[in-house]
């Protein structure tokens, strides 16, 4: 576009959009008065008025206050009922409080007793074997978040390779991992805007390239400084950016050629199937990290090492991974967390459940796509297994930088508010919808109808 805006944003009448946002914001405030009161009261002692500052991301100026949540439904303090496609930004991909996880937690915490004891339970080995079956790496260890799974994996790859740097993708997100807050710009690598209190300039610890750009990757790997590439096989935190044909094979070939390890962070790309993209696309990483969803909403995370790496790190006399060497945590792998992971993997996020969830996401994607075509809206929707996301540009972006350029805060705000005011939630950070085993055809159709109505109002 001559004015520098992506094509998808050009057709929007901004004055009309601002009026629609105003209308929806008023409706949101009146329809969620109990949540607003609770939010105002909380401001006295909660930083930013919320228990965790990201919860300020919801549109409308305040978050809904949760009352109950089961399956794909949740209710707020005002008694409004929502169909939940946000699912805790993937943490509740198994659906809210699935019965089998409830039972496992009750058994562990109430009947048997003991959540944190610094002693293993047999569930842990079951979960490790199941993760190995699904994702490949043979030896697993547990954390309480995907962030920590990544942090500890990065410690291990540096120790094993003796190299200082980690390569990440521009506009990636891997949790609050210091090395990942770096973006590629025409003037070279830069700390990502907003990087709060960074311990060091990330350019000292990291290399950054754009996704799907083989030449840049090769150039960076050739420095011989890179311990590991930390990647999502498809970017999911800047819209969904899929790998182009041959790209992931090139990543594997180049990392091997340059003695660099490959870490697949499957925390979100788990949506691709029971073993994430790693299984679905027959990838062969050295390490897999995962968190969020595999505990049915209970804090958990895991990293898995290919056998030679596991042997190497255990045998390394200079690596202290059993005490104060920077890997591990008091509550990690606790009995409650591994009981939740076992119940989730054994009974809820099963191979069969994924088949249903992915079919629903096909339906979601086709519905949105039909709306976009029939209204000639130059936006696109991308699907990755059980998740789908719309983005405000005519064709799916090839890399994080392109996708970042297509962001549109006003459109996000309007669509999120429009949907929330009519009982549908999508994830607040972007326009992502995720299916859980309890999602239904009817839920998907409701979203499609509302999305069409919101688009029609935009067009006037
Ligand atoms: C790909 C990926 N990895 C890691 C994380 C970190 O997860 P957590 O915040 O649960 O530590 C996220 C969070 O969104 C993520 O998207």
CSV table of C-alpha atoms and ligand atoms in Angstrom, one decimal:
chain,number,residue,atom,x,y,z
A,1,UNK,CA,0.0,0.0,0.0
A,2,UNK,CA,1.2,3.5,-0.8
A,3,UNK,CA,0.4,4.7,2.7
A,4,UNK,CA,2.4,1.8,4.2
A,5,UNK,CA,-0.7,-0.1,5.6
A,6,UNK,CA,-1.2,-3.8,4.7
A,7,UNK,CA,-3.9,-4.3,2.1
A,8,UNK,CA,-6.2,-6.0,4.6
A,9,UNK,CA,-6.5,-2.8,6.6
A,10,UNK,CA,-7.1,-0.4,3.7
A,11,UNK,CA,-10.8,-1.1,3.1
A,12,UNK,CA,-11.8,-0.4,6.7
A,13,UNK,CA,-13.7,2.9,7.4
A,14,UNK,CA,-11.9,3.8,10.6
A,15,UNK,CA,-14.5,6.3,11.8
A,16,UNK,CA,-17.2,3.6,11.5
A,17,UNK,CA,-14.9,1.1,13.3
A,18,UNK,CA,-14.2,3.5,16.2
A,19,UNK,CA,-18.0,4.0,16.6
A,20,UNK,CA,-18.6,0.2,16.6
A,21,UNK,CA,-15.9,-0.2,19.2
A,22,UNK,CA,-17.5,2.5,21.4
A,23,UNK,CA,-20.9,0.8,21.1
A,24,UNK,CA,-19.4,-2.6,21.9
A,25,UNK,CA,-17.4,-1.2,24.9
A,26,UNK,CA,-20.5,0.3,26.4
A,27,UNK,CA,-22.4,-3.0,25.9
A,28,UNK,CA,-19.5,-4.9,27.5
A,29,UNK,CA,-19.5,-2.6,30.6
A,30,UNK,CA,-23.2,-2.9,31.2
A,31,UNK,CA,-23.4,-6.6,30.5
A,32,UNK,CA,-20.5,-7.5,32.8
A,33,UNK,CA,-21.1,-5.1,35.7
A,34,UNK,CA,-20.2,-7.6,38.5
A,35,UNK,CA,-16.8,-8.3,36.7
A,36,UNK,CA,-16.2,-4.6,36.5
A,37,UNK,CA,-16.9,-4.1,40.2
A,38,UNK,CA,-14.6,-7.0,41.2
A,39,UNK,CA,-11.9,-5.6,38.9
A,40,UNK,CA,-12.2,-2.1,40.5
A,41,UNK,CA,-12.0,-3.6,44.0
A,42,UNK,CA,-9.0,-5.7,43.1
A,43,UNK,CA,-7.0,-2.7,42.0
A,44,UNK,CA,-6.2,-1.7,45.5
A,45,UNK,CA,-3.7,-4.5,46.0
A,46,UNK,CA,-3.3,-6.5,42.8
A,47,UNK,CA,-0.6,-5.1,40.4
A,48,UNK,CA,-2.6,-3.7,37.5
A,49,UNK,CA,-5.8,-5.0,39.1
A,50,UNK,CA,-5.2,-8.6,38.0
A,51,UNK,CA,-3.5,-11.6,39.5
A,52,UNK,CA,-1.1,-11.9,36.5
A,53,UNK,CA,-0.6,-8.8,34.4
A,54,UNK,CA,-1.4,-10.5,31.0
A,55,UNK,CA,-5.0,-10.6,32.2
A,56,UNK,CA,-5.2,-6.9,31.3
A,57,UNK,CA,-5.0,-8.0,27.6
A,58,UNK,CA,-8.8,-8.6,27.4
A,59,UNK,CA,-10.6,-5.9,25.5
A,60,UNK,CA,-13.1,-3.6,27.1
A,61,UNK,CA,-10.9,-2.2,29.8
A,62,UNK,CA,-11.3,-5.1,32.3
A,63,UNK,CA,-11.4,-8.9,32.3
A,64,UNK,CA,-14.4,-11.1,32.9
A,65,UNK,CA,-14.3,-12.6,36.3
A,66,UNK,CA,-14.5,-16.4,36.2
A,67,UNK,CA,-17.3,-18.1,38.1
A,68,UNK,CA,-17.4,-21.7,36.7
A,69,UNK,CA,-15.8,-23.6,33.7
A,70,UNK,CA,-16.6,-27.0,32.4
A,71,UNK,CA,-15.6,-28.5,29.0
A,72,UNK,CA,-15.9,-25.7,26.4
A,73,UNK,CA,-18.2,-23.5,28.5
A,74,UNK,CA,-17.4,-20.9,31.2
A,75,UNK,CA,-19.6,-18.5,33.1
A,76,UNK,CA,-18.7,-15.2,34.6
A,77,UNK,CA,-19.8,-13.4,37.8
A,78,UNK,CA,-22.8,-11.8,36.1
A,79,UNK,CA,-24.1,-15.3,35.1
A,80,UNK,CA,-23.2,-14.9,31.4
A,81,UNK,CA,-22.4,-18.1,29.6
A,82,UNK,CA,-19.5,-18.3,27.1
A,83,UNK,CA,-18.4,-20.8,24.5
A,84,UNK,CA,-14.7,-20.8,25.1
A,85,UNK,CA,-12.3,-21.0,22.1
A,86,UNK,CA,-9.5,-19.2,24.1
A,87,UNK,CA,-9.2,-22.2,26.4
A,88,UNK,CA,-6.7,-20.4,28.6
A,89,UNK,CA,-4.5,-19.7,25.5
A,90,UNK,CA,-4.0,-23.4,25.2
A,91,UNK,CA,-3.6,-24.3,28.9
A,92,UNK,CA,-7.1,-25.8,28.8
A,93,UNK,CA,-6.9,-27.5,25.4
A,94,UNK,CA,-8.2,-30.6,27.2
A,95,UNK,CA,-11.4,-28.6,28.1
A,96,UNK,CA,-12.0,-27.1,31.5
A,97,UNK,CA,-11.9,-29.6,34.4
A,98,UNK,CA,-12.3,-32.8,32.5
A,99,UNK,CA,-13.9,-35.5,34.7
A,100,UNK,CA,-10.9,-37.9,34.4
A,101,UNK,CA,-8.4,-35.2,35.6
A,102,UNK,CA,-10.8,-34.3,38.4
A,103,UNK,CA,-10.8,-37.9,39.6
A,104,UNK,CA,-7.0,-38.2,39.3
A,105,UNK,CA,-6.5,-35.0,41.3
A,106,UNK,CA,-9.0,-36.0,44.0
A,107,UNK,CA,-7.3,-39.4,44.3
A,108,UNK,CA,-3.8,-38.0,44.6
A,109,UNK,CA,-4.4,-35.0,46.7
A,110,UNK,CA,-7.3,-36.1,49.0
A,111,UNK,CA,-7.4,-39.9,49.1
A,112,UNK,CA,-3.7,-40.8,48.8
A,113,UNK,CA,-2.4,-37.4,50.0
A,114,UNK,CA,0.8,-35.7,49.1
A,115,UNK,CA,1.4,-33.2,46.4
A,116,UNK,CA,5.0,-32.0,47.0
A,117,UNK,CA,7.3,-34.5,48.7
A,118,UNK,CA,10.6,-34.5,46.7
A,119,UNK,CA,9.8,-38.2,46.0
A,120,UNK,CA,8.8,-39.6,42.7
A,121,UNK,CA,5.4,-41.3,42.0
A,122,UNK,CA,4.9,-44.0,39.3
A,123,UNK,CA,2.8,-41.7,37.2
A,124,UNK,CA,5.9,-39.8,36.1
A,125,UNK,CA,7.5,-42.8,34.3
A,126,UNK,CA,4.1,-43.5,32.6
A,127,UNK,CA,4.0,-39.9,31.4
A,128,UNK,CA,7.6,-39.9,30.2
A,129,UNK,CA,7.0,-43.1,28.2
A,130,UNK,CA,3.8,-41.6,26.6
A,131,UNK,CA,5.6,-38.4,25.7
A,132,UNK,CA,8.4,-40.5,24.2
A,133,UNK,CA,5.8,-42.5,22.2
A,134,UNK,CA,4.2,-39.3,20.9
A,135,UNK,CA,7.2,-37.0,20.3
A,136,UNK,CA,10.3,-39.2,19.9
A,137,UNK,CA,12.9,-38.1,22.5
A,138,UNK,CA,13.5,-41.0,24.9
A,139,UNK,CA,14.3,-39.3,28.2
A,140,UNK,CA,12.0,-36.7,29.9
A,141,UNK,CA,12.1,-34.5,32.9
A,142,UNK,CA,9.4,-32.2,34.3
A,143,UNK,CA,8.9,-28.6,35.0
A,144,UNK,CA,5.9,-26.5,36.1
A,145,UNK,CA,5.7,-24.3,33.0
A,146,UNK,CA,6.7,-24.4,29.3
A,147,UNK,CA,8.9,-21.4,30.0
A,148,UNK,CA,11.0,-23.5,32.5
A,149,UNK,CA,11.1,-26.5,30.1
A,150,UNK,CA,12.7,-24.1,27.5
A,151,UNK,CA,15.0,-22.5,30.1
A,152,UNK,CA,16.4,-25.8,31.3
A,153,UNK,CA,16.7,-27.2,27.8
A,154,UNK,CA,18.8,-24.1,26.9
A,155,UNK,CA,21.1,-24.7,29.9
A,156,UNK,CA,21.6,-28.3,28.8
A,157,UNK,CA,22.3,-27.5,25.1
A,158,UNK,CA,24.9,-24.9,26.1
A,159,UNK,CA,26.6,-27.3,28.5
A,160,UNK,CA,26.7,-30.1,25.9
A,161,UNK,CA,27.9,-28.0,22.9
A,162,UNK,CA,30.1,-25.6,24.8
A,163,UNK,CA,28.6,-22.9,22.5
A,164,UNK,CA,27.2,-19.6,23.8
A,165,UNK,CA,24.3,-18.6,21.6
A,166,UNK,CA,20.7,-19.7,20.9
A,167,UNK,CA,19.0,-19.0,17.6
A,168,UNK,CA,15.4,-18.0,17.6
A,169,UNK,CA,12.9,-16.6,15.1
A,170,UNK,CA,11.8,-13.0,14.9
A,171,UNK,CA,8.5,-12.5,16.8
A,172,UNK,CA,8.7,-16.0,18.3
A,173,UNK,CA,7.4,-16.6,21.8
A,174,UNK,CA,8.7,-19.3,24.0
A,175,UNK,CA,7.7,-18.0,27.5
A,176,UNK,CA,9.7,-15.5,29.5
A,177,UNK,CA,13.0,-16.9,28.2
A,178,UNK,CA,15.5,-14.1,28.1
A,179,UNK,CA,17.3,-15.4,24.9
A,180,UNK,CA,14.1,-15.2,22.9
A,181,UNK,CA,13.3,-11.4,23.2
A,182,UNK,CA,15.0,-10.4,20.0
A,183,UNK,CA,13.7,-9.4,16.6
A,184,UNK,CA,15.3,-9.1,13.2
A,185,UNK,CA,15.1,-5.6,11.7
A,186,UNK,CA,16.6,-4.1,8.5
A,187,UNK,CA,19.2,-2.5,10.8
A,188,UNK,CA,20.1,-5.9,12.4
A,189,UNK,CA,19.0,-7.7,15.5
A,190,UNK,CA,17.3,-5.7,18.2
A,191,UNK,CA,15.9,-6.3,21.7
A,192,UNK,CA,12.1,-6.8,21.2
A,193,UNK,CA,10.3,-3.5,22.1
A,194,UNK,CA,9.0,-3.7,25.7
A,195,UNK,CA,11.7,-6.3,26.8
A,196,UNK,CA,11.4,-5.5,30.6
A,197,UNK,CA,14.6,-5.3,32.6
A,198,UNK,CA,16.6,-7.5,30.3
A,199,UNK,CA,19.6,-9.0,32.1
A,200,UNK,CA,21.8,-8.5,29.1
A,201,UNK,CA,21.3,-7.3,25.5
A,202,UNK,CA,19.8,-10.4,23.8
A,203,UNK,CA,22.2,-9.8,20.9
A,204,UNK,CA,24.9,-11.1,23.3
A,205,UNK,CA,23.1,-14.4,23.9
A,206,UNK,CA,21.0,-15.0,20.7
A,207,UNK,CA,20.9,-15.0,17.0
A,208,UNK,CA,17.6,-14.2,15.2
A,209,UNK,CA,16.3,-14.9,11.7
A,210,UNK,CA,13.0,-14.7,9.9
A,211,UNK,CA,11.0,-17.9,9.6
A,212,UNK,CA,11.2,-19.6,6.2
A,213,UNK,CA,14.4,-17.9,5.3
A,214,UNK,CA,17.0,-20.6,4.7
A,215,UNK,CA,19.8,-18.3,3.6
A,216,UNK,CA,19.8,-16.3,6.9
A,217,UNK,CA,19.7,-19.4,8.9
A,218,UNK,CA,22.7,-20.9,7.1
A,219,UNK,CA,24.6,-17.6,7.5
A,220,UNK,CA,24.0,-17.6,11.3
A,221,UNK,CA,24.8,-21.2,11.8
A,222,UNK,CA,28.0,-20.9,9.9
A,223,UNK,CA,29.4,-18.7,12.7
A,224,UNK,CA,29.8,-21.9,14.8
A,225,UNK,CA,28.5,-20.0,17.9
A,226,UNK,CA,25.0,-21.5,18.0
A,227,UNK,CA,24.3,-24.2,20.6
A,228,UNK,CA,20.7,-24.8,19.5
A,229,UNK,CA,17.9,-23.6,17.3
A,230,UNK,CA,14.8,-23.1,19.6
A,231,UNK,CA,11.8,-23.1,17.3
A,232,UNK,CA,8.1,-23.8,17.0
A,233,UNK,CA,7.8,-25.9,13.9
A,234,UNK,CA,5.1,-23.4,12.9
A,235,UNK,CA,5.0,-20.0,14.6
A,236,UNK,CA,1.8,-19.7,16.7
A,237,UNK,CA,2.4,-16.5,18.7
A,238,UNK,CA,2.3,-14.0,15.8
A,239,UNK,CA,-0.7,-15.4,14.1
A,240,UNK,CA,0.0,-18.9,12.7
A,241,UNK,CA,3.0,-19.0,10.2
A,242,UNK,CA,3.3,-22.3,8.5
A,243,UNK,CA,6.7,-23.7,7.2
A,244,UNK,CA,7.0,-23.7,3.5
A,245,UNK,CA,7.6,-27.0,1.8
A,246,UNK,CA,11.2,-28.2,2.5
A,247,UNK,CA,11.9,-25.5,5.2
A,248,UNK,CA,11.9,-27.8,8.2
A,249,UNK,CA,14.0,-30.4,6.4
A,250,UNK,CA,16.5,-27.7,5.6
A,251,UNK,CA,16.6,-26.6,9.3
A,252,UNK,CA,17.3,-30.2,10.3
A,253,UNK,CA,20.0,-30.7,7.6
A,254,UNK,CA,21.7,-27.4,8.4
A,255,UNK,CA,21.7,-27.8,12.1
A,256,UNK,CA,23.2,-31.2,11.8
A,257,UNK,CA,25.8,-29.9,9.3
A,258,UNK,CA,26.9,-27.1,11.8
A,259,UNK,CA,26.8,-29.2,15.0
A,260,UNK,CA,23.8,-27.2,16.3
A,261,UNK,CA,21.1,-29.0,18.3
A,262,UNK,CA,17.4,-28.6,17.4
A,263,UNK,CA,14.7,-27.9,20.0
A,264,UNK,CA,11.1,-28.2,19.0
A,265,UNK,CA,8.8,-26.2,21.3
A,266,UNK,CA,5.5,-28.0,20.9
A,267,UNK,CA,3.6,-26.1,23.6
A,268,UNK,CA,1.1,-24.7,21.1
A,269,UNK,CA,1.9,-26.7,18.0
A,270,UNK,CA,0.7,-29.7,20.0
A,271,UNK,CA,-2.6,-28.7,18.3
A,272,UNK,CA,-1.3,-30.4,15.1
A,273,UNK,CA,-2.1,-33.9,16.6
A,274,UNK,CA,-1.3,-36.3,19.5
A,275,UNK,CA,2.5,-35.8,19.0
A,276,UNK,CA,2.3,-32.2,17.8
A,277,UNK,CA,4.0,-31.2,14.5
A,278,UNK,CA,7.0,-33.5,15.5
A,279,UNK,CA,4.8,-36.6,14.9
A,280,UNK,CA,2.5,-35.2,12.3
A,281,UNK,CA,5.3,-34.1,10.0
A,282,UNK,CA,7.8,-36.8,11.0
A,283,UNK,CA,10.4,-34.3,12.4
A,284,UNK,CA,13.5,-35.5,14.2
A,285,UNK,CA,14.5,-32.8,16.8
A,286,UNK,CA,17.1,-33.5,19.5
A,287,UNK,CA,14.9,-32.1,22.2
A,288,UNK,CA,11.2,-31.4,22.5
A,289,UNK,CA,9.7,-29.0,25.1
A,290,UNK,CA,6.1,-28.7,26.0
A,291,UNK,CA,3.8,-27.3,28.7
A,292,UNK,CA,0.4,-25.8,29.3
A,293,UNK,CA,-2.2,-28.3,28.0
A,294,UNK,CA,-0.7,-31.6,29.0
A,295,UNK,CA,-1.8,-31.3,32.6
A,296,UNK,CA,-5.5,-30.4,31.9
A,297,UNK,CA,-4.9,-26.9,33.3
A,298,UNK,CA,-2.8,-27.9,36.2
A,299,UNK,CA,0.7,-26.4,36.2
A,300,UNK,CA,3.1,-28.6,34.3
A,301,UNK,CA,5.8,-28.8,31.6
A,302,UNK,CA,8.3,-31.2,30.3
A,303,UNK,CA,11.5,-31.5,28.2
A,304,UNK,CA,12.6,-34.6,26.4
A,305,UNK,CA,16.2,-35.4,25.3
A,306,UNK,CA,17.3,-37.8,22.6
A,307,UNK,CA,19.2,-40.7,24.3
A,308,UNK,CA,22.7,-39.6,23.4
A,309,UNK,CA,22.1,-36.2,24.9
A,310,UNK,CA,20.6,-37.7,28.1
A,311,UNK,CA,23.7,-39.9,28.5
A,312,UNK,CA,26.0,-37.0,27.9
A,313,UNK,CA,24.5,-34.6,30.4
A,314,UNK,CA,24.2,-37.3,33.1
A,315,UNK,CA,27.9,-38.3,32.6
A,316,UNK,CA,29.3,-34.7,32.5
A,317,UNK,CA,31.2,-34.1,35.7
A,318,UNK,CA,31.0,-30.3,35.3
A,319,UNK,CA,27.2,-30.3,35.0
A,320,UNK,CA,25.4,-30.2,38.3
A,321,UNK,CA,21.8,-31.1,37.4
A,322,UNK,CA,20.9,-32.7,40.7
A,323,UNK,CA,21.5,-29.6,42.9
A,324,UNK,CA,22.3,-26.0,42.4
A,325,UNK,CA,23.4,-26.1,38.7
A,326,UNK,CA,20.6,-24.1,37.3
A,327,UNK,CA,18.3,-26.9,36.2
A,328,UNK,CA,15.3,-28.1,38.2
A,329,UNK,CA,12.8,-26.7,40.8
A,330,UNK,CA,11.3,-27.7,44.1
A,331,UNK,CA,7.8,-28.3,42.9
A,332,UNK,CA,8.7,-29.6,39.4
A,333,UNK,CA,7.5,-33.1,38.7
A,334,UNK,CA,5.3,-33.1,41.9
A,335,UNK,CA,2.9,-35.9,42.4
A,336,UNK,CA,-0.2,-33.7,41.6
A,337,UNK,CA,1.2,-32.3,38.4
A,338,UNK,CA,2.2,-35.7,37.0
A,339,UNK,CA,-1.1,-37.3,38.1
A,340,UNK,CA,-2.8,-34.5,36.1
A,341,UNK,CA,-0.5,-35.1,33.1
A,342,UNK,CA,-1.2,-38.8,33.1
A,343,UNK,CA,-5.0,-38.5,33.3
A,344,UNK,CA,-4.9,-35.9,30.5
A,345,UNK,CA,-2.7,-37.9,28.2
A,346,UNK,CA,-4.3,-41.3,29.0
A,347,UNK,CA,-7.9,-40.3,28.9
A,348,UNK,CA,-8.6,-36.8,27.4
A,349,UNK,CA,-6.1,-35.6,24.8
A,350,UNK,CA,-6.1,-39.0,23.1
A,351,UNK,CA,-5.5,-39.9,19.5
A,352,UNK,CA,-9.3,-40.2,19.0
A,353,UNK,CA,-10.0,-36.8,20.6
A,354,UNK,CA,-7.5,-35.1,18.3
A,355,UNK,CA,-9.3,-36.5,15.3
A,356,UNK,CA,-12.6,-34.9,16.4
A,357,UNK,CA,-10.9,-31.6,17.4
A,358,UNK,CA,-9.2,-31.3,14.1
A,359,UNK,CA,-12.4,-31.9,12.2
A,360,UNK,CA,-14.0,-29.1,14.2
A,361,UNK,CA,-11.1,-26.8,13.3
A,362,UNK,CA,-11.6,-27.7,9.6
A,363,UNK,CA,-15.2,-26.6,10.0
A,364,UNK,CA,-14.2,-23.4,11.8
A,365,UNK,CA,-11.6,-22.6,9.2
A,366,UNK,CA,-14.0,-23.3,6.3
A,367,UNK,CA,-16.7,-21.2,7.9
A,368,UNK,CA,-14.5,-18.1,8.4
A,369,UNK,CA,-13.0,-18.6,4.9
A,370,UNK,CA,-16.5,-18.6,3.4
A,371,UNK,CA,-17.3,-15.3,5.2
A,372,UNK,CA,-14.1,-13.7,4.0
A,373,UNK,CA,-14.7,-14.7,0.4
A,374,UNK,CA,-18.4,-13.8,0.3
A,375,UNK,CA,-17.7,-10.3,1.8
A,376,UNK,CA,-14.5,-9.9,-0.3
A,377,UNK,CA,-12.5,-9.2,2.9
A,378,UNK,CA,-8.8,-9.3,2.2
A,379,UNK,CA,-8.0,-11.2,5.3
A,380,UNK,CA,-6.9,-14.9,5.7
A,381,UNK,CA,-7.3,-17.7,8.1
A,382,UNK,CA,-4.6,-20.4,8.8
A,383,UNK,CA,-5.2,-23.7,10.6
A,384,UNK,CA,-2.8,-25.9,12.5
A,385,UNK,CA,-4.7,-29.0,13.5
A,386,UNK,CA,-7.1,-28.1,16.2
A,387,UNK,CA,-6.4,-24.4,16.2
A,388,UNK,CA,-7.1,-21.7,13.6
A,389,UNK,CA,-6.4,-18.0,13.5
A,390,UNK,CA,-7.4,-15.1,11.3
A,391,UNK,CA,-5.1,-12.3,10.3
A,392,UNK,CA,-5.6,-9.0,8.6
A,393,UNK,CA,-3.7,-9.5,5.3
A,394,UNK,CA,-4.8,-11.1,2.1
A,395,UNK,CA,-2.4,-14.1,2.2
A,396,UNK,CA,-0.9,-16.0,5.1
A,397,UNK,CA,2.4,-14.3,6.2
A,398,UNK,CA,5.6,-16.2,5.5
A,399,UNK,CA,7.4,-15.0,8.6
A,400,UNK,CA,7.0,-13.3,12.0
A,401,UNK,CA,8.0,-9.9,10.6
A,402,UNK,CA,5.4,-10.0,7.9
A,403,UNK,CA,2.7,-11.2,10.3
A,404,UNK,CA,3.6,-8.5,12.8
A,405,UNK,CA,3.1,-5.9,10.1
A,406,UNK,CA,-0.5,-7.2,9.6
A,407,UNK,CA,-1.5,-6.7,13.2
A,408,UNK,CA,-4.4,-4.3,13.7
A,409,UNK,CA,-5.3,-3.5,17.3
A,410,UNK,CA,-8.6,-1.8,16.4
A,411,UNK,CA,-9.9,-4.7,14.4
A,412,UNK,CA,-8.8,-7.1,17.2
A,413,UNK,CA,-10.6,-5.0,19.8
A,414,UNK,CA,-13.8,-4.8,17.8
A,415,UNK,CA,-14.0,-8.5,16.9
A,416,UNK,CA,-13.1,-9.7,20.5
A,417,UNK,CA,-15.7,-7.4,22.0
A,418,UNK,CA,-18.3,-8.2,19.5
A,419,UNK,CA,-17.9,-11.9,20.1
A,420,UNK,CA,-17.6,-11.6,23.9
A,421,UNK,CA,-20.8,-9.5,24.1
A,422,UNK,CA,-22.5,-12.4,22.4
A,423,UNK,CA,-21.1,-15.3,24.4
A,424,UNK,CA,-18.0,-16.3,22.5
A,425,UNK,CA,-14.4,-16.0,23.6
A,426,UNK,CA,-11.3,-16.2,21.5
A,427,UNK,CA,-7.7,-15.8,22.8
A,428,UNK,CA,-7.0,-12.2,23.9
A,429,UNK,CA,-3.5,-11.9,22.5
A,430,UNK,CA,-4.5,-12.6,18.9
A,431,UNK,CA,-7.4,-14.0,16.9
A,432,UNK,CA,-6.9,-17.6,17.8
A,433,UNK,CA,-9.6,-20.2,18.3
A,434,UNK,CA,-8.8,-23.7,19.7
A,435,UNK,CA,-11.0,-26.7,19.8
A,436,UNK,CA,-11.2,-29.0,22.8
A,437,UNK,CA,-12.7,-32.4,23.1
A,438,UNK,CA,-15.9,-30.9,24.4
A,439,UNK,CA,-16.3,-28.3,21.6
A,440,UNK,CA,-19.3,-29.0,19.4
A,441,UNK,CA,-20.4,-28.4,15.7
A,442,UNK,CA,-23.0,-26.0,17.1
A,443,UNK,CA,-20.3,-24.0,18.9
A,444,UNK,CA,-18.3,-23.6,15.7
A,445,UNK,CA,-21.5,-22.5,13.8
A,446,UNK,CA,-22.3,-19.9,16.4
A,447,UNK,CA,-18.8,-18.4,15.9
A,448,UNK,CA,-19.2,-18.4,12.1
A,449,UNK,CA,-22.5,-16.6,12.3
A,450,UNK,CA,-21.2,-14.0,14.7
A,451,UNK,CA,-18.1,-13.5,12.7
A,452,UNK,CA,-20.2,-12.9,9.6
A,453,UNK,CA,-22.5,-10.4,11.4
A,454,UNK,CA,-19.5,-8.5,12.8
A,455,UNK,CA,-18.0,-8.3,9.3
A,456,UNK,CA,-21.3,-7.1,7.8
A,457,UNK,CA,-21.5,-4.3,10.4
A,458,UNK,CA,-18.0,-3.3,9.5
A,459,UNK,CA,-18.9,-3.1,5.9
A,460,UNK,CA,-21.9,-0.9,6.7
B,1,LIG,C1,5.4,-21.8,22.2
B,1,LIG,C2,5.3,-21.4,23.6
B,1,LIG,N1,6.3,-21.9,24.4
B,1,LIG,C3,6.3,-21.6,25.7
B,1,LIG,C4,5.3,-20.8,26.3
B,1,LIG,C5,5.4,-20.5,27.7
B,1,LIG,O1,4.3,-21.1,28.4
B,1,LIG,P1,4.1,-20.7,30.0
B,1,LIG,O2,3.7,-19.3,30.0
B,1,LIG,O3,3.0,-21.6,30.4
B,1,LIG,O4,5.4,-20.9,30.6
B,1,LIG,C6,4.3,-20.3,25.5
B,1,LIG,C7,3.3,-19.4,26.0
B,1,LIG,O5,2.5,-18.9,25.4
B,1,LIG,C8,4.3,-20.6,24.1
B,1,LIG,O6,3.4,-20.1,23.3
